[in-house]
Amino acid sequence: MQLFQQRLAVQWRRYLKLSRYVFNDHAVIAFVILLGAAMLAYRNLWMNAPITWWAQALLIGLTLLTLGVFNKPASFLQPADPVFLLGDEAALRELVQKGTRYSMVVNGLIEGGLAFILWPMYLREFKVSIIGLIVISGALMLIKMTLTQKIAAHAAKWTDRAAGYLLNWRQLEQKEAERRGRVDGFFNLFIDIPGQQQQVRQHKWFETWLRQVRVLQAGDLLTIAFLRTPAFFDAWLRLTIFGFGLGVFTSGWLRVALLVLFLYMLILQLLPLAHKHEQIVFDHLLPITDRERRVRFTRTVRPWFGLTTLIYMASGLVNVASWQELAILLVTLAVAGHSLLFFYSDFILKNNQKKR
């Protein structure tokens, strides 16, 4: 019990410390404006949503989709625990159990909050009573809590049935590291977290293509680093999805400013990719000039950054107020994306290379 409380307190002290840097005065003002725009867009959607079978199916699908987020359990294990604390396995088991219960409660409350946000849409689409909405929300919370417990139990099991009731401590510690990495990835969207460990994750579709590549160039190494490192690929995916959602639910100059801001945040997240393999590979094994490194980085990032820009542009087609506003959005995103990718990133990387 003492170990669980200690690590829980350490975790939240760290998150609160990072939150002070993220949610500063300027960020709070921006988030308040963004929240107001989101509430206004949601109100318009609620008033104008058609009451049809496909709209109801879309709402049910969105509800089921909420069960797939914030369902990862916490075990609060540290990398050294399987080695130094395995002699006291009872304490480790208690830590994992209490972490799972804590995660079940937190994830269940988050699911209740997400269900509460969807209440107005259920009132419009299905004419459900308040009692019915409370029952549905409670059922979703129980399902989320059960799903969290099942995920925790699956992470603790060995693939070999001969292991019996032994816990897979290494796998539990790896899942906990991935959970902390996802939270740090959110804070890393706004500030640079020192000492953040970059994990490696393989994709089957990418590995199949990689087997066909015989000669690796510098650009190929950066592409592999981008796709195998969650800090880069997940940041690109999150910012692309969030930006598209903002583009759909906002309009006017607010949408233009927010999407340009998201493009700026994206290029900031991708800039550290240029320094991957810098010390050993590009200095000794595969030496290339500083200018060639910048060119390789631009070629590697260009398709992904361009795809994000096109998706942001497509969000303007979903919510078109006027053709003039759409033209301003498309031109601004094109100019901002081109400037950030080819001029701003080159300027920042050139300054960083001078400091080496």
Coordinates of C-alpha atoms in Angstrom, one line a residue:
M1 CA 0.0 0.0 0.0
Q2 CA 2.8 2.4 0.9
L3 CA 4.7 1.7 -2.4
F4 CA 1.5 2.4 -4.4
Q5 CA 0.8 5.6 -2.6
Q6 CA 4.4 6.8 -3.0
R7 CA 4.5 6.1 -6.7
L8 CA 1.1 7.6 -7.3
A9 CA 2.1 10.8 -5.5
V10 CA 5.4 11.0 -7.5
Q11 CA 3.5 10.6 -10.8
W12 CA 1.0 13.3 -10.1
R13 CA 3.6 15.7 -8.7
R14 CA 5.5 15.3 -12.0
Y15 CA 2.3 15.8 -14.1
L16 CA 1.4 18.9 -12.1
K17 CA 4.9 20.3 -12.6
L18 CA 4.7 19.8 -16.4
S19 CA 1.2 21.2 -16.4
R20 CA 2.4 24.5 -15.1
Y21 CA 4.6 24.9 -18.2
V22 CA 1.9 23.8 -20.6
F23 CA -1.2 25.6 -19.2
N24 CA 0.4 29.0 -18.7
D25 CA -1.4 32.3 -19.1
H26 CA -1.3 32.4 -22.9
A27 CA -2.2 28.8 -23.3
V28 CA -5.2 29.1 -20.9
I29 CA -6.6 32.0 -23.0
A30 CA -6.1 30.0 -26.2
F31 CA -7.8 26.9 -24.6
V32 CA -10.7 29.0 -23.4
I33 CA -11.2 30.4 -26.9
L34 CA -10.9 26.9 -28.3
L35 CA -13.4 25.5 -25.8
G36 CA -15.9 28.3 -26.6
A37 CA -15.6 27.6 -30.4
A38 CA -16.0 23.8 -29.8
M39 CA -19.1 24.4 -27.6
L40 CA -20.6 26.7 -30.2
A41 CA -19.9 24.2 -33.0
Y42 CA -21.4 21.4 -30.9
R43 CA -24.5 23.5 -30.3
N44 CA -25.0 24.1 -34.0
L45 CA -24.4 20.4 -34.7
W46 CA -27.0 19.4 -32.1
M47 CA -29.6 21.8 -33.5
N48 CA -29.1 20.9 -37.1
A49 CA -28.3 17.1 -36.9
P50 CA -30.8 15.1 -39.0
I51 CA -32.8 12.4 -37.2
T52 CA -32.1 9.5 -39.5
W53 CA -31.0 5.9 -39.2
W54 CA -27.5 6.7 -40.4
A55 CA -27.1 9.6 -37.9
Q56 CA -28.2 7.2 -35.1
A57 CA -25.8 4.6 -36.3
L58 CA -23.0 7.1 -36.4
L59 CA -23.8 8.2 -32.8
I60 CA -23.8 4.6 -31.6
G61 CA -20.5 4.0 -33.4
L62 CA -19.0 7.1 -31.8
T63 CA -20.2 5.8 -28.4
L64 CA -18.5 2.5 -29.0
L65 CA -15.4 4.3 -30.1
T66 CA -15.1 6.0 -26.7
L67 CA -14.5 2.5 -25.2
G68 CA -11.3 2.2 -27.2
V69 CA -9.6 5.3 -25.6
F70 CA -8.3 5.8 -22.1
N71 CA -8.6 2.1 -21.3
K72 CA -4.9 1.3 -20.6
P73 CA -4.2 0.2 -17.0
A74 CA -1.4 1.5 -14.9
S75 CA 0.9 -0.8 -12.9
F76 CA 3.4 1.9 -11.6
L77 CA 6.2 -0.6 -12.2
Q78 CA 9.7 0.8 -12.7
P79 CA 12.3 -0.9 -15.0
A80 CA 14.4 -2.1 -12.1
D81 CA 11.5 -3.7 -10.2
P82 CA 11.6 -7.1 -11.9
V83 CA 15.2 -7.5 -10.8
F84 CA 15.5 -5.8 -7.4
L85 CA 12.0 -6.3 -6.0
L86 CA 11.2 -9.8 -7.4
G87 CA 12.2 -11.3 -4.1
D88 CA 9.2 -9.7 -2.5
E89 CA 6.7 -10.7 -5.2
A90 CA 3.8 -10.2 -2.9
A91 CA 4.5 -6.5 -2.7
L92 CA 4.8 -6.3 -6.5
R93 CA 1.5 -8.2 -7.0
E94 CA -0.2 -5.8 -4.6
L95 CA 1.2 -2.8 -6.5
V96 CA -0.1 -4.2 -9.8
Q97 CA -3.5 -4.9 -8.3
K98 CA -3.9 -1.5 -6.7
G99 CA -2.7 0.1 -9.9
T100 CA -5.3 -1.8 -11.9
R101 CA -8.1 -0.8 -9.5
Y102 CA -7.0 2.8 -9.7
S103 CA -7.0 2.7 -13.5
M104 CA -10.4 1.1 -13.5
V105 CA -11.9 3.9 -11.4
V106 CA -10.1 6.7 -13.4
N107 CA -11.0 5.2 -16.8
G108 CA -14.5 4.6 -15.7
L109 CA -14.9 8.3 -14.7
I110 CA -13.4 9.4 -18.0
E111 CA -15.9 7.2 -19.8
G112 CA -18.7 8.7 -17.8
G113 CA -17.6 12.2 -18.8
L114 CA -17.4 11.2 -22.5
A115 CA -20.9 9.7 -22.3
F116 CA -22.2 12.9 -20.6
I117 CA -20.9 15.0 -23.5
L118 CA -23.0 12.8 -25.8
W119 CA -26.2 13.2 -23.8
P120 CA -27.6 16.1 -25.9
M121 CA -27.2 14.1 -29.1
Y122 CA -29.0 11.1 -27.6
L123 CA -31.8 13.3 -26.5
R124 CA -32.2 14.6 -30.0
E125 CA -31.6 11.3 -31.9
F126 CA -33.3 8.7 -29.7
K127 CA -35.6 10.8 -27.4
V128 CA -34.1 9.0 -24.4
S129 CA -35.2 10.0 -20.9
I130 CA -32.7 11.3 -18.3
I131 CA -33.1 8.0 -16.4
G132 CA -32.2 6.1 -19.6
L133 CA -29.2 8.2 -20.2
I134 CA -27.9 7.6 -16.6
V135 CA -28.4 3.8 -17.1
I136 CA -26.5 3.9 -20.4
S137 CA -23.7 6.0 -18.9
G138 CA -23.4 3.6 -16.0
A139 CA -23.3 0.6 -18.3
L140 CA -20.6 2.2 -20.4
M141 CA -18.6 2.9 -17.2
L142 CA -18.9 -0.7 -16.1
I143 CA -17.8 -1.9 -19.6
K144 CA -14.8 0.4 -19.6
M145 CA -13.8 -0.7 -16.1
T146 CA -14.1 -4.4 -17.1
L147 CA -12.2 -3.8 -20.3
T148 CA -9.4 -2.1 -18.3
Q149 CA -9.2 -5.1 -16.0
K150 CA -9.1 -7.6 -18.9
I151 CA -6.3 -5.6 -20.6
A152 CA -4.3 -5.6 -17.3
A153 CA -4.8 -9.4 -16.9
H154 CA -3.8 -10.1 -20.5
A155 CA -0.6 -8.0 -20.1
A156 CA 0.4 -10.0 -17.1
K157 CA 0.1 -13.4 -18.7
W158 CA 2.8 -15.5 -20.4
T159 CA 2.2 -16.9 -23.8
D160 CA 3.4 -20.2 -22.5
R161 CA 0.7 -22.0 -20.6
A162 CA 3.3 -23.9 -18.6
A163 CA 4.0 -20.7 -16.7
G164 CA 0.8 -21.1 -14.8
Y165 CA -0.1 -18.2 -12.5
L166 CA 3.4 -16.6 -12.8
L167 CA 3.2 -12.9 -13.8
N168 CA 5.1 -11.6 -16.8
W169 CA 6.9 -8.8 -15.0
R170 CA 8.9 -7.7 -18.0
Q171 CA 5.8 -7.4 -20.1
L172 CA 4.0 -5.5 -17.4
E173 CA 7.0 -3.1 -17.0
Q174 CA 7.0 -2.6 -20.8
K175 CA 3.3 -1.8 -20.9
E176 CA 3.8 0.7 -18.1
A177 CA 6.6 2.4 -19.9
E178 CA 4.4 2.7 -23.0
R179 CA 1.6 4.2 -20.9
R180 CA 4.0 6.8 -19.4
G181 CA 5.3 7.5 -22.9
R182 CA 1.9 8.3 -24.2
V183 CA 1.3 10.8 -21.4
D184 CA 4.7 12.3 -21.9
G185 CA 3.9 12.5 -25.6
F186 CA 1.0 14.8 -24.8
F187 CA 3.2 17.2 -22.8
N188 CA 5.9 16.9 -25.4
L189 CA 3.5 18.5 -27.9
F190 CA 4.0 21.8 -26.1
I191 CA 7.3 21.6 -24.2
D192 CA 10.5 19.6 -24.6
I193 CA 10.6 17.0 -21.9
P194 CA 14.3 16.3 -20.9
G195 CA 15.3 12.7 -20.6
Q196 CA 12.3 11.3 -22.5
Q197 CA 13.1 7.8 -23.7
Q198 CA 12.2 7.1 -27.3
Q199 CA 10.8 3.6 -27.7
V200 CA 10.8 1.5 -30.8
R201 CA 7.7 -0.1 -32.2
Q202 CA 7.5 -2.2 -35.4
H203 CA 4.6 -2.2 -37.9
K204 CA 4.0 -5.4 -39.9
W205 CA 3.1 -3.5 -43.1
F206 CA 6.2 -1.5 -42.9
E207 CA 8.5 -4.4 -42.1
T208 CA 7.1 -6.3 -45.1
W209 CA 8.1 -3.4 -47.3
L210 CA 11.4 -3.0 -45.6
R211 CA 12.5 -6.5 -46.4
Q212 CA 12.4 -5.6 -50.1
V213 CA 14.9 -2.7 -49.6
R214 CA 18.5 -3.9 -50.1
V215 CA 20.5 -0.6 -50.0
L216 CA 19.7 1.8 -47.2
Q217 CA 20.3 5.5 -47.8
A218 CA 20.3 8.3 -45.2
G219 CA 16.7 9.2 -46.1
D220 CA 15.7 5.5 -45.6
L221 CA 17.2 5.5 -42.2
L222 CA 15.2 8.6 -41.2
T223 CA 12.0 7.0 -42.6
I224 CA 12.6 3.9 -40.5
A225 CA 13.2 6.1 -37.5
F226 CA 10.0 8.0 -38.1
L227 CA 7.8 4.9 -38.5
R228 CA 9.4 2.9 -35.7
T229 CA 9.6 5.7 -33.1
P230 CA 6.2 6.4 -31.5
A231 CA 7.4 9.8 -30.4
F232 CA 7.4 10.9 -34.1
F233 CA 4.7 8.8 -35.7
D234 CA 2.1 9.1 -32.9
A235 CA 2.7 12.8 -32.6
W236 CA 2.1 13.1 -36.4
L237 CA -1.1 11.0 -36.1
R238 CA -2.5 12.8 -33.1
L239 CA -1.9 16.3 -34.5
T240 CA -3.4 15.3 -37.9
I241 CA -6.5 13.9 -36.3
F242 CA -7.0 16.7 -33.8
G243 CA -6.4 19.3 -36.5
F244 CA -8.9 17.8 -38.8
G245 CA -11.5 17.8 -36.0
L246 CA -10.8 21.5 -35.3
G247 CA -11.1 22.2 -39.0
V248 CA -14.5 20.6 -39.1
F249 CA -16.0 22.2 -36.0
T250 CA -14.6 25.7 -36.4
S251 CA -14.8 28.3 -39.1
G252 CA -13.5 31.7 -40.1
W253 CA -10.2 33.1 -39.1
L254 CA -10.2 31.1 -35.9
R255 CA -10.0 27.9 -38.0
V256 CA -7.2 29.3 -40.1
A257 CA -5.2 30.4 -37.1
L258 CA -5.7 27.1 -35.3
L259 CA -4.7 24.9 -38.3
V260 CA -1.6 27.0 -38.9
L261 CA -0.7 26.7 -35.2
F262 CA -1.1 22.9 -35.5
L263 CA 1.2 22.8 -38.5
Y264 CA 3.8 24.8 -36.5
M265 CA 3.4 22.3 -33.6
L266 CA 3.8 19.4 -36.0
I267 CA 7.1 20.7 -37.5
L268 CA 8.4 21.3 -34.0
Q269 CA 7.7 17.6 -33.2
L270 CA 9.4 16.4 -36.3
L271 CA 12.6 18.5 -36.1
P272 CA 14.3 16.1 -33.6
L273 CA 14.1 13.4 -36.3
A274 CA 16.9 15.2 -38.2
H275 CA 19.3 14.4 -35.3
K276 CA 18.5 10.6 -35.3
H277 CA 21.6 8.5 -35.9
E278 CA 23.6 11.8 -36.0
Q279 CA 26.4 10.9 -33.7
I280 CA 27.4 7.5 -35.0
V281 CA 25.9 6.8 -38.4
F282 CA 26.0 10.2 -40.2
D283 CA 29.3 11.2 -38.6
H284 CA 31.3 8.0 -39.1
L285 CA 29.5 5.0 -40.8
L286 CA 27.6 7.0 -43.5
P287 CA 29.2 10.5 -43.4
I288 CA 27.2 13.1 -45.3
T289 CA 27.4 16.9 -45.3
D290 CA 25.3 19.1 -43.1
R291 CA 23.4 20.4 -46.1
E292 CA 22.7 16.8 -47.3
R293 CA 21.3 16.0 -43.8
R294 CA 18.9 18.9 -44.1
V295 CA 17.8 17.8 -47.6
R296 CA 17.3 14.2 -46.4
F297 CA 15.2 15.4 -43.5
T298 CA 13.0 17.5 -45.8
R299 CA 12.5 14.6 -48.2
T300 CA 11.6 12.2 -45.4
V301 CA 9.1 14.6 -43.7
R302 CA 7.6 16.0 -46.9
P303 CA 5.0 13.3 -47.7
W304 CA 3.8 13.1 -44.1
F305 CA 3.7 16.9 -43.6
G306 CA 2.1 17.3 -47.0
L307 CA -0.5 14.7 -46.2
T308 CA -1.4 16.5 -43.0
T309 CA -1.7 19.8 -44.9
L310 CA -4.1 18.2 -47.4
I311 CA -6.2 16.7 -44.6
Y312 CA -6.4 20.1 -42.9
M313 CA -7.5 21.5 -46.3
A314 CA -10.1 18.8 -46.6
S315 CA -11.6 19.8 -43.3
G316 CA -12.5 23.1 -44.8
L317 CA -14.5 21.3 -47.5
V318 CA -16.6 19.6 -44.8
N319 CA -17.6 22.8 -43.2
V320 CA -17.8 25.4 -46.0
A321 CA -19.3 28.8 -45.0
S322 CA -18.4 30.5 -48.2
W323 CA -16.1 29.9 -51.2
Q324 CA -14.1 33.0 -50.3
E325 CA -13.4 31.7 -46.8
L326 CA -12.4 28.3 -48.3
A327 CA -10.0 30.0 -50.7
I328 CA -8.3 31.9 -47.9
L329 CA -8.0 28.7 -45.9
L330 CA -6.4 26.7 -48.8
V331 CA -4.0 29.5 -49.7
T332 CA -2.9 30.2 -46.1
L333 CA -2.3 26.5 -45.4
A334 CA -0.4 26.0 -48.6
V335 CA 1.9 29.0 -47.9
A336 CA 2.3 28.2 -44.2
G337 CA 3.0 24.5 -44.9
H338 CA 5.6 25.3 -47.6
S339 CA 7.3 28.0 -45.4
L340 CA 7.5 25.8 -42.3
L341 CA 8.8 22.7 -44.2
F342 CA 11.3 24.3 -46.6
F343 CA 12.4 27.5 -44.9
Y344 CA 11.7 27.4 -41.1
S345 CA 13.0 23.9 -40.6
D346 CA 16.1 24.5 -42.7
F347 CA 16.8 27.7 -40.7
I348 CA 16.4 25.9 -37.3
L349 CA 18.5 22.9 -38.4
K350 CA 21.2 25.1 -39.8
N351 CA 21.5 27.0 -36.5
N352 CA 21.6 23.7 -34.6
Q353 CA 24.4 22.4 -36.8
K354 CA 26.5 25.5 -36.2
K355 CA 26.3 24.8 -32.4
R356 CA 27.8 21.4 -32.8

